XYZ file of C-alpha atoms in Angstrom:
675
model
C 78.337 303.320 84.141
C 78.022 306.246 81.481
C 78.516 308.616 84.044
C 81.688 307.202 85.246
C 82.782 306.918 81.232
C 82.157 310.596 81.019
C 83.645 311.386 84.226
C 87.174 309.458 83.212
C 87.198 311.360 79.845
C 86.118 314.672 81.155
C 88.347 314.869 84.404
C 91.327 315.628 82.278
C 89.606 317.757 79.941
C 88.531 320.147 83.045
C 91.779 319.938 84.493
C 93.559 321.101 81.015
C 91.152 323.897 80.728
C 91.336 325.239 84.063
C 94.895 325.411 83.732
C 95.285 326.304 80.236
C 92.603 329.587 80.624
C 93.355 330.445 84.324
C 97.106 329.305 84.646
C 97.869 332.852 85.832
C 95.449 333.487 88.430
C 95.945 330.180 90.151
C 99.468 329.978 89.708
C 102.149 326.927 89.314
C 100.459 324.844 92.264
C 96.974 325.349 91.384
C 97.545 324.280 87.475
C 99.567 321.312 88.757
C 97.114 320.218 91.504
C 94.183 320.790 89.154
C 95.504 318.714 86.129
C 97.029 316.018 88.727
C 93.538 315.527 90.734
C 91.903 315.312 87.102
C 94.166 312.639 85.791
C 94.163 310.547 89.227
C 90.302 310.576 88.983
C 90.547 309.030 85.538
C 93.201 306.430 87.092
C 91.248 305.167 89.947
C 87.926 305.215 87.885
C 89.732 303.487 85.188
C 91.138 300.807 87.793
C 87.149 300.310 88.991
C 86.355 299.866 85.465
C 89.186 297.473 84.869
C 88.237 295.370 87.525
C 84.578 295.490 86.605
C 85.233 294.109 82.931
C 88.235 291.706 83.764
C 87.557 290.547 87.269
C 83.667 290.712 87.488
C 82.926 290.047 84.138
C 80.675 293.058 83.185
C 78.765 293.314 79.857
C 80.713 295.137 77.299
C 79.325 298.630 77.232
C 78.244 299.938 73.764
C 76.201 302.899 74.010
C 75.766 306.344 72.261
C 76.024 309.295 74.819
C 75.513 312.315 72.479
C 74.107 312.340 68.615
C 75.726 315.244 66.932
C 74.244 315.317 63.669
C 72.500 312.697 61.505
C 73.132 313.443 57.722
C 71.093 311.250 55.096
C 70.818 308.554 57.398
C 74.492 308.447 58.540
C 74.816 309.190 62.589
C 77.741 311.230 63.511
C 77.846 310.401 67.453
C 79.904 310.389 70.343
C 79.972 307.230 71.844
C 81.525 304.719 74.231
C 82.523 301.032 73.581
C 84.217 299.606 76.779
C 85.064 295.888 76.707
C 88.599 294.316 78.248
C 90.707 295.897 75.531
C 89.662 299.386 76.311
C 89.778 298.385 79.820
C 93.056 297.647 79.471
C 94.282 300.814 77.417
C 92.303 303.061 79.581
C 94.283 301.938 82.758
C 97.684 302.185 80.600
C 97.147 305.585 79.390
C 95.922 306.656 82.726
C 98.702 305.452 85.020
C 101.573 306.597 82.665
C 99.918 309.986 82.117
C 99.273 310.245 85.983
C 103.303 309.205 86.404
C 104.276 311.799 84.157
C 102.355 314.570 85.397
C 103.699 314.119 88.865
C 107.444 313.752 87.385
C 106.696 317.086 85.519
C 107.004 319.176 88.834
C 109.955 318.265 88.917
C 111.511 318.533 85.971
C 109.770 321.465 84.463
C 110.266 323.554 87.766
C 112.105 326.174 86.573
C 110.355 326.679 83.135
C 108.374 329.529 82.416
C 105.941 327.739 80.556
C 104.818 325.377 83.409
C 100.987 326.104 83.594
C 100.811 325.919 79.641
C 102.843 322.494 79.838
C 100.151 320.657 82.255
C 97.475 322.038 80.460
C 98.781 320.358 77.362
C 99.775 317.147 78.919
C 96.118 316.955 80.512
C 94.741 317.692 77.328
C 96.629 314.940 75.629
C 95.324 312.537 77.990
C 91.903 313.525 77.345
C 92.374 312.945 73.521
C 93.887 309.726 73.943
C 91.235 308.550 76.216
C 88.516 309.640 73.644
C 90.389 307.778 71.063
C 90.399 304.529 72.718
C 86.933 304.593 74.199
C 85.381 305.376 70.856
C 83.026 302.973 69.413
C 82.372 304.708 66.125
C 84.813 306.086 63.217
C 84.062 309.509 63.982
C 85.021 309.749 67.456
C 88.257 307.604 66.529
C 88.826 310.322 64.262
C 88.856 313.194 66.609
C 90.466 311.581 68.851
C 93.229 310.758 66.648
C 93.453 314.321 65.209
C 93.242 315.520 68.543
C 96.362 313.683 69.601
C 98.115 314.754 66.652
C 97.361 318.509 67.405
C 98.500 318.165 71.051
C 101.537 316.317 70.066
C 102.349 319.299 67.585
C 102.107 322.047 70.607
C 104.012 319.936 72.931
C 107.106 318.796 70.316
C 107.350 322.473 69.576
C 106.606 323.816 73.253
C 109.932 325.441 73.149
C 109.020 327.575 70.273
C 111.826 330.044 70.353
C 114.004 327.166 69.179
C 114.424 326.780 65.498
C 114.935 323.034 65.861
C 111.742 322.570 67.923
C 109.472 324.182 65.563
C 111.452 322.356 62.700
C 110.547 318.949 64.481
C 106.680 319.881 65.407
C 106.213 320.875 62.031
C 107.752 317.336 60.454
C 105.349 315.739 62.879
C 102.384 317.210 61.839
C 102.721 317.174 58.036
C 103.976 313.090 58.441
C 101.077 312.708 60.407
C 98.997 314.605 57.774
C 99.996 312.039 55.248
C 99.140 309.233 57.266
C 95.936 310.638 58.270
C 95.024 311.271 54.497
C 95.257 307.285 54.171
C 93.334 306.927 57.222
C 90.366 309.438 56.289
C 90.120 307.639 53.010
C 89.548 304.156 54.492
C 87.096 305.821 56.929
C 85.414 306.677 53.638
C 85.806 303.403 51.830
C 84.100 301.641 54.936
C 81.362 304.144 55.229
C 80.571 303.962 51.294
C 80.271 300.373 51.530
C 78.559 300.109 54.884
C 76.575 302.894 55.334
C 77.886 303.471 58.812
C 80.199 304.586 60.787
C 79.300 302.752 64.085
C 82.423 299.856 64.434
C 79.924 296.951 64.881
C 77.496 297.561 62.102
C 80.829 298.160 60.109
C 82.238 294.941 61.310
C 79.024 293.001 60.517
C 79.365 294.173 56.798
C 82.974 292.777 56.544
C 82.199 289.390 54.890
C 80.249 290.729 52.115
C 82.976 294.209 51.630
C 85.837 290.887 51.381
C 83.597 289.575 48.119
C 83.354 293.482 46.725
C 85.770 295.185 44.533
C 86.500 298.519 43.497
C 88.322 299.900 40.358
C 90.922 302.292 41.273
C 92.866 302.311 38.116
C 90.510 301.671 35.200
C 90.540 297.890 34.014
C 91.834 296.500 37.508
C 89.790 294.941 40.035
C 90.663 295.641 43.617
C 89.459 294.018 46.786
C 87.535 296.437 48.482
C 88.387 295.182 52.234
C 91.894 294.996 51.374
C 92.334 298.467 50.041
C 90.357 299.688 52.982
C 92.548 297.856 55.444
C 95.919 299.126 53.704
C 94.416 302.745 54.081
C 93.708 302.563 57.540
C 97.109 300.845 58.203
C 98.638 304.109 56.330
C 97.000 306.034 58.998
C 98.827 303.785 61.912
C 101.920 304.111 59.849
C 101.459 307.737 60.412
C 100.848 307.599 63.895
C 102.846 304.402 65.139
C 105.593 305.713 63.160
C 106.592 302.851 60.629
C 108.742 303.216 57.557
C 108.885 305.325 55.915
C 106.532 307.538 57.813
C 108.748 306.995 60.992
C 110.949 310.205 60.761
C 108.815 312.657 62.865
C 109.636 310.244 65.841
C 113.383 310.909 66.716
C 112.837 314.447 66.074
C 109.978 314.751 68.633
C 112.947 314.536 71.430
C 112.929 318.428 70.941
C 110.042 318.423 73.149
C 110.813 318.523 77.082
C 111.500 314.672 78.379
C 108.271 314.258 80.394
C 106.294 314.361 76.987
C 108.586 312.331 74.891
C 107.570 309.685 77.643
C 104.051 310.258 77.263
C 104.322 310.408 73.291
C 106.225 307.251 73.366
C 104.828 305.287 75.828
C 101.254 305.211 76.490
C 99.525 308.270 73.853
C 99.915 308.799 70.217
C 102.261 306.315 68.990
C 100.280 303.322 70.525
C 97.065 304.685 68.917
C 97.936 302.855 65.774
C 98.970 299.469 67.235
C 95.241 299.681 69.243
C 93.460 300.756 66.084
C 94.610 297.724 64.102
C 93.743 295.470 67.044
C 90.092 297.075 67.061
C 89.908 296.578 63.626
C 90.448 293.177 63.827
C 87.595 291.850 62.365
C 88.590 293.840 58.893
C 92.023 292.843 58.944
C 91.442 288.965 59.403
C 89.535 288.995 56.244
C 92.248 290.411 54.135
C 95.843 288.121 53.715
C 97.290 291.026 51.748
C 96.679 293.465 54.267
C 98.264 291.329 57.068
C 101.219 290.595 54.723
C 101.755 294.264 54.096
C 101.558 295.127 58.116
C 103.979 292.260 58.666
C 106.490 293.225 55.990
C 106.483 297.222 57.048
C 106.810 296.321 60.921
C 109.640 293.671 60.292
C 111.603 296.441 58.255
C 110.747 299.081 60.993
C 111.772 296.608 64.192
C 115.590 295.763 62.305
C 116.405 298.975 60.807
C 115.360 301.530 63.234
C 117.467 299.411 65.986
C 120.357 299.589 63.955
C 120.470 303.428 64.091
C 119.960 303.280 67.898
C 123.492 301.851 67.933
C 125.192 305.257 66.708
C 123.218 308.046 68.769
C 124.965 309.796 71.110
C 122.266 311.463 72.408
C 120.484 309.633 75.568
C 116.714 310.510 74.611
C 117.360 309.593 70.958
C 118.733 306.197 71.689
C 115.592 305.676 73.360
C 113.596 307.126 70.802
C 114.751 304.634 68.100
C 114.251 301.706 70.754
C 110.666 302.949 70.240
C 110.585 303.096 66.903
C 112.200 299.352 66.943
C 109.419 297.969 69.445
C 106.994 299.644 67.537
C 107.882 297.669 64.482
C 107.619 294.184 66.967
C 103.681 295.267 67.941
C 103.325 295.848 64.208
C 104.642 292.599 63.167
C 102.602 290.806 65.824
C 99.105 292.422 64.264
C 100.413 291.370 60.740
C 100.960 287.793 62.097
C 97.162 287.912 63.833
C 98.644 287.829 67.094
C 96.724 291.120 67.993
C 96.802 289.862 71.485
C 100.458 289.511 71.782
C 100.999 292.879 69.983
C 98.664 294.609 72.547
C 100.299 292.627 75.099
C 103.816 294.222 74.170
C 101.917 297.611 73.887
C 101.110 297.496 77.647
C 104.511 295.874 79.041
C 106.145 298.399 76.612
C 104.312 301.326 77.868
C 105.637 300.931 81.400
C 109.435 300.176 80.986
C 109.399 302.883 78.231
C 108.152 305.655 80.077
C 110.317 304.393 82.666
C 113.559 304.682 80.437
C 112.678 307.981 79.235
C 111.717 309.762 82.702
C 115.346 307.778 83.759
C 116.902 309.833 80.811
C 115.279 312.794 82.120
C 116.536 312.439 85.410
C 120.116 311.784 84.209
C 119.703 314.854 82.136
C 118.648 317.280 85.363
C 121.647 315.626 86.885
C 123.975 316.670 84.085
C 122.479 319.989 83.976
C 120.587 319.821 80.568
C 123.838 317.553 79.018
C 121.923 314.599 76.701
C 125.591 313.710 75.022
C 126.192 309.841 76.474
C 130.194 311.103 75.643
C 130.469 313.459 78.433
C 128.560 311.020 81.153
C 129.868 308.090 82.754
C 130.163 306.721 86.362
C 126.839 308.165 87.603
C 125.785 304.924 89.274
C 127.681 306.076 92.721
C 125.710 309.473 92.633
C 122.210 308.414 91.498
C 121.444 305.108 92.828
C 117.597 305.133 92.375
C 117.876 306.318 88.961
C 120.451 303.505 88.618
C 118.356 300.934 89.403
C 114.948 301.828 87.537
C 116.850 302.179 84.643
C 118.363 299.027 84.799
C 115.072 297.416 85.546
C 113.748 299.610 82.346
C 116.694 298.282 79.951
C 116.545 294.421 81.319
C 112.668 294.369 80.651
C 113.275 296.182 77.149
C 115.879 293.639 76.183
C 113.726 290.952 77.161
C 115.339 289.285 80.089
C 113.499 286.336 81.837
C 111.338 287.734 84.234
C 110.905 290.772 83.352
C 107.853 292.467 81.572
C 109.446 292.581 78.051
C 110.313 289.191 77.797
C 106.929 287.566 77.734
C 105.633 289.995 75.464
C 108.597 290.073 73.103
C 109.099 286.068 73.275
C 105.290 286.029 72.771
C 105.443 288.189 69.336
C 108.781 286.271 68.201
C 107.132 282.442 68.579
C 103.707 283.667 67.085
C 105.565 284.695 63.715
C 107.624 281.436 63.418
C 104.342 279.548 63.423
C 102.784 282.350 61.028
C 101.875 281.512 57.462
C 100.986 284.849 56.574
C 103.141 285.881 53.155
C 106.418 287.290 54.621
C 106.380 285.641 58.003
C 109.890 283.982 57.199
C 111.552 287.215 56.418
C 109.776 288.942 59.209
C 110.776 285.951 61.659
C 114.779 286.755 60.679
C 114.748 290.286 61.223
C 112.853 290.411 64.414
C 115.251 287.742 65.997
C 118.032 289.825 64.487
C 116.420 292.843 65.956
C 116.674 291.028 69.344
C 120.437 291.386 69.414
C 120.479 294.929 68.383
C 117.994 295.840 70.883
C 120.186 294.651 73.819
C 123.318 295.727 72.281
C 122.074 299.598 71.912
C 120.171 299.745 75.193
C 123.172 298.545 77.395
C 125.900 300.714 75.097
C 123.587 303.498 76.523
C 123.560 301.803 80.098
C 126.881 301.522 80.687
C 128.159 304.505 78.808
C 125.821 306.542 81.166
C 126.187 304.774 84.481
C 129.367 302.972 84.227
C 133.222 303.468 83.287
C 135.043 306.539 83.865
C 133.424 310.056 85.131
C 133.919 311.822 81.730
C 132.064 314.795 82.678
C 134.914 315.542 84.766
C 137.426 316.809 82.258
C 134.964 318.860 80.478
C 134.297 322.505 80.947
C 130.864 322.325 81.058
C 127.951 324.463 78.898
C 124.343 323.665 78.580
C 124.127 321.935 75.421
C 121.041 320.411 74.496
C 122.102 317.908 71.698
C 125.870 317.137 70.785
C 124.540 316.199 67.178
C 123.548 319.875 66.407
C 126.493 321.280 68.211
C 126.270 324.812 69.390
C 123.672 326.015 66.797
C 121.052 326.185 69.738
C 122.978 325.088 72.639
C 122.470 328.720 74.256
C 118.690 328.346 73.606
C 118.179 325.440 75.893
C 119.977 327.163 78.835
C 117.778 330.205 78.278
C 114.403 328.412 78.382
C 115.485 326.707 81.422
C 117.024 329.552 83.319
C 119.740 326.567 83.263
C 122.601 328.163 81.383
C 125.445 326.257 83.883
C 129.430 326.714 83.372
C 131.975 324.897 85.520
C 132.169 321.546 86.754
C 129.324 319.183 86.970
C 128.303 317.922 90.604
C 125.990 315.175 89.682
C 123.206 314.354 92.322
C 119.879 311.963 92.557
C 116.752 313.945 91.177
C 114.128 314.860 93.716
C 111.338 312.657 94.921
C 108.657 314.409 92.701
C 111.200 312.599 90.012
C 112.480 309.749 91.857
C 108.772 308.076 92.653
C 107.292 308.213 89.221
C 110.467 306.315 88.430
C 109.935 303.416 91.151
C 106.124 303.156 90.674
C 106.916 302.729 86.864
C 109.594 300.026 87.702
C 107.254 297.763 89.366
C 104.994 297.247 86.505
C 108.249 296.901 84.201
C 109.127 293.735 86.324
C 105.425 292.648 86.877
C 103.349 293.412 84.358
C 104.271 290.229 82.144
C 103.215 287.769 84.602
C 99.790 288.174 83.223
C 100.890 286.391 80.154
C 98.642 283.232 80.410
C 95.223 285.346 80.265
C 96.443 287.790 77.664
C 98.159 285.781 75.197
C 96.242 282.231 75.651
C 93.311 282.937 77.690
C 90.445 284.664 76.774
C 91.249 288.086 78.272
C 90.261 290.028 75.270
C 87.011 288.080 74.587
C 84.996 289.420 71.685
C 87.204 292.646 71.510
C 89.988 290.883 69.104
C 88.668 288.752 66.239
C 91.175 285.822 64.606
C 90.207 283.776 61.910
C 90.990 280.170 62.566
C 93.194 279.347 60.389
C 95.321 282.527 61.177
C 95.326 281.814 65.048
C 98.652 281.169 66.050
C 98.249 281.875 69.647
C 96.257 279.439 70.143
C 98.885 277.054 68.399
C 101.469 278.442 70.758
C 99.293 278.053 74.016
C 98.894 274.311 73.285
C 102.279 273.970 74.670
C 101.752 276.567 77.511
C 102.487 275.124 80.658
C 102.261 278.282 82.989
C 104.645 281.067 83.687
C 107.429 279.212 84.822
C 107.070 276.839 82.019
C 107.190 280.037 79.560
C 110.588 281.137 81.267
C 112.359 277.871 81.365
C 111.144 277.450 77.635
C 112.364 280.933 76.716
C 115.640 280.642 77.988
C 116.340 277.703 75.478
C 115.325 279.985 72.727
C 117.319 281.901 70.102
C 115.737 285.538 71.225
C 117.493 285.002 74.998
C 120.522 283.895 73.828
C 120.812 286.710 71.088
C 119.991 289.239 73.671
C 122.669 287.800 76.194
C 125.340 288.103 73.388
C 124.068 291.810 72.755
C 124.321 292.532 76.298
C 127.829 290.536 76.546
C 128.801 292.406 73.483
C 128.045 296.140 74.585
C 129.612 295.294 77.973
C 132.893 293.933 76.390
C 132.963 297.044 73.694
C 132.408 299.891 75.842
C 133.540 298.670 79.127
C 136.871 296.805 78.164
C 138.100 297.462 74.930
C 136.537 301.047 74.029
C 139.129 300.888 70.893
C 137.035 298.100 69.199
C 133.985 300.822 68.801
C 136.686 303.452 67.248
C 138.209 300.432 65.346
C 134.865 299.605 63.822
C 133.725 303.089 63.044
C 136.925 303.802 61.226
C 136.689 300.336 59.246
C 133.029 300.539 58.506
C 132.620 304.349 57.870
C 130.507 304.316 54.949
C 127.891 302.063 57.446
C 128.224 304.316 60.030
C 127.571 307.419 57.614
C 124.130 305.401 56.258
C 123.112 304.684 59.874
C 124.104 308.511 61.120
C 121.760 310.110 58.232
C 119.240 307.379 59.188
C 119.293 305.759 55.481
C 119.035 309.304 54.097
C 114.960 309.650 54.748
C 115.262 313.280 55.613
C 117.412 313.807 52.739
C 115.193 312.284 50.328
C 111.908 313.710 51.922
C 113.686 317.050 51.676
C 114.249 316.836 48.093
C 111.797 315.059 46.589
C 108.606 316.071 48.916
C 109.724 319.279 50.142
C 111.751 320.495 47.075
C 109.134 318.830 44.777
C 106.341 320.653 46.485
C 108.332 324.049 46.304
C 109.244 323.627 42.914
C 105.588 322.350 41.802
C 104.630 325.677 43.663
C 107.389 327.702 41.693
C 106.315 326.664 38.732
C 102.652 326.920 39.263
C 103.233 330.916 40.160
C 105.484 331.227 37.188
C 103.013 329.398 34.569
C 99.895 329.892 36.199
C 99.680 332.567 38.056
C 101.914 335.120 36.277
C 101.628 334.032 32.555
C 97.859 332.657 32.523
C 95.958 334.861 35.215
C 97.736 337.962 35.353
C 99.025 337.746 32.073
C 95.943 336.366 29.999
C 93.146 336.810 31.639
C 93.596 339.859 33.938
C 95.913 341.918 32.260
C 95.165 340.168 28.808
C 91.245 341.065 28.977
C 92.268 344.843 30.005
C 94.560 344.979 26.984
C 91.982 343.449 24.603
C 89.468 345.905 25.500
C 91.205 349.055 25.181
C 92.740 348.014 21.607
C 89.262 347.204 20.470
C 87.967 350.522 21.961
C 90.897 352.553 20.301
C 89.373 351.567 17.139
C 85.577 351.257 17.487
C 85.510 355.258 18.691
C 86.164 355.920 15.105
C 82.807 354.781 14.342
C 81.324 357.228 16.784
C 81.450 360.774 15.200
C 78.356 362.096 16.898
C 76.732 363.078 13.506
C 72.884 362.195 13.081
C 72.936 361.385 9.477
C 75.836 358.384 10.251
C 73.906 357.005 12.717
C 70.790 356.808 10.397
C 72.855 355.367 7.515
C 74.095 352.604 9.907
C 70.674 351.809 11.235
C 69.596 351.609 7.373
C 72.282 349.250 6.445
C 71.842 347.112 9.518
C 67.730 346.597 8.707
C 68.856 345.417 5.310
C 70.926 343.179 6.186
C 68.552 341.544 8.603
C 65.961 341.680 5.763
C 68.356 339.738 3.456
C 69.538 337.027 6.248
C 65.616 336.501 7.041
C 64.553 336.518 3.499
C 66.968 334.152 2.379
């Protein structure tokens, strides 16, 4: 088995190294062949591993592959822990990654950085697999930082664009903030348990929940609560929870395939997976669970609201990701880990589908991303239209689609939870259902239905209407697509549509494993839930099978809220567009608040960035110039000059002067010692 696990991880790494170092020699076809082969091998082996663990009941594999070093009794190792949770994550990561790899052939065909792009996305897959298969905190941290690094390279892939460089710096810095908390959390666990191995740390969890530490003198804090909250701060950075969410919408600056990969299968799901993996720790700290629950609820509702005012097709999908990650986080906080991970899985399929469908539209519109310049694309792009419809229905939780089962499971679980903050969270996630349906179908109708608004526009290859013209032309240059004249949209080539169709299938069918996933023993010992917190067990008492779940769901508030959102979007944007304009004029202050994303960017720029620059200037002025230069360096030189100026008068060169000085010195010494 060990060789198979190594092959799963190393195949994408091999592809990345070959495409990255020998891209020029092997050319474009060579680059995409070697990376797609690597990920395909990974995917097929992951299917085999999934079958072995889930259907054939293989033993949980937990072993060290390689010991890097042993320091003071602490082992730093590379090791794999493969159970049902890992097997499912491996399958999702490799499948979505394979689809994105194939799709990229069509999307990036005119890009000069073609080989480099394939090397990066293959490396991304390797990093994520290292993260999910880890059996210890060192390897988890390695994978955690590696996905952060590769996302930095990919978001800034078009490095000649100032906005792309700004976005990847933002992603990098915000993630450093989260990772600082993450490594402190790992340090706290290592300090107490004396090991980095998951199982050894979990074995100490009971004792840790009794231990206290004093961060501020005179106050005692539960060690486990502090460690869990610090770990979750890491997850807030990676999985973009408020207030560390600001990097995710900007990550749209990268090419569309990478948006799909970051938002669906890698990076942002890492935080959700990590908290589920750490369930034996989180379950022993109500305060940490409550913190997770409230942060998730705030993200789910308030980030969804921003999606309503976005006009860039990719940004709408980006805010939808933020909102859905909030739902997953809420599930974790309500101790419904299985529901959170189940939603992670279903969301990976339909979110990758939505991003790639958006990319297909962008190709057809010659790299136009503003939905106000689209409309009526349904008849030109039938495959993209149907797959985007499937993705949108799955996203809003329409009965029978994948998102329905996972989202309803989360909302029902939260309603039963007794964790402090659960009622607050329940209200927000319910309201979020309406918001999700509204912005999803606003996007769907604006793009595929209504009048063909691209007809009356002389077209330029703008990247993003929101940014005006400041870098519109760059995008044209990057792609060699600078396009003028009327747009004639047509369906994308097969390398684009086949991944869409293949992702649409699980977007419909992935939810039908709801029984074993939510209420069965699918995850086995991989996820631990304390008896008092087990909301899914209580929910499962009324579970009567998939059809029963669907019928029950259609009588519950989430279904009606979703339908209300869909109907509102249709009425406002298809029948009476004047309502939208009137509402915007009437509630201009609200529109401004949402359009400025609640001012998080300004706050960060003013307080953190401005504060850091101000602090740097003050340190330079007072520390560098006045203290170091003024006092230490120049000051000491001046002091030496001053002393030597007067000391030289005592150096006359006459022998009797020196003899006289020696006699006086001798007399002083005798006097001191005598008395």
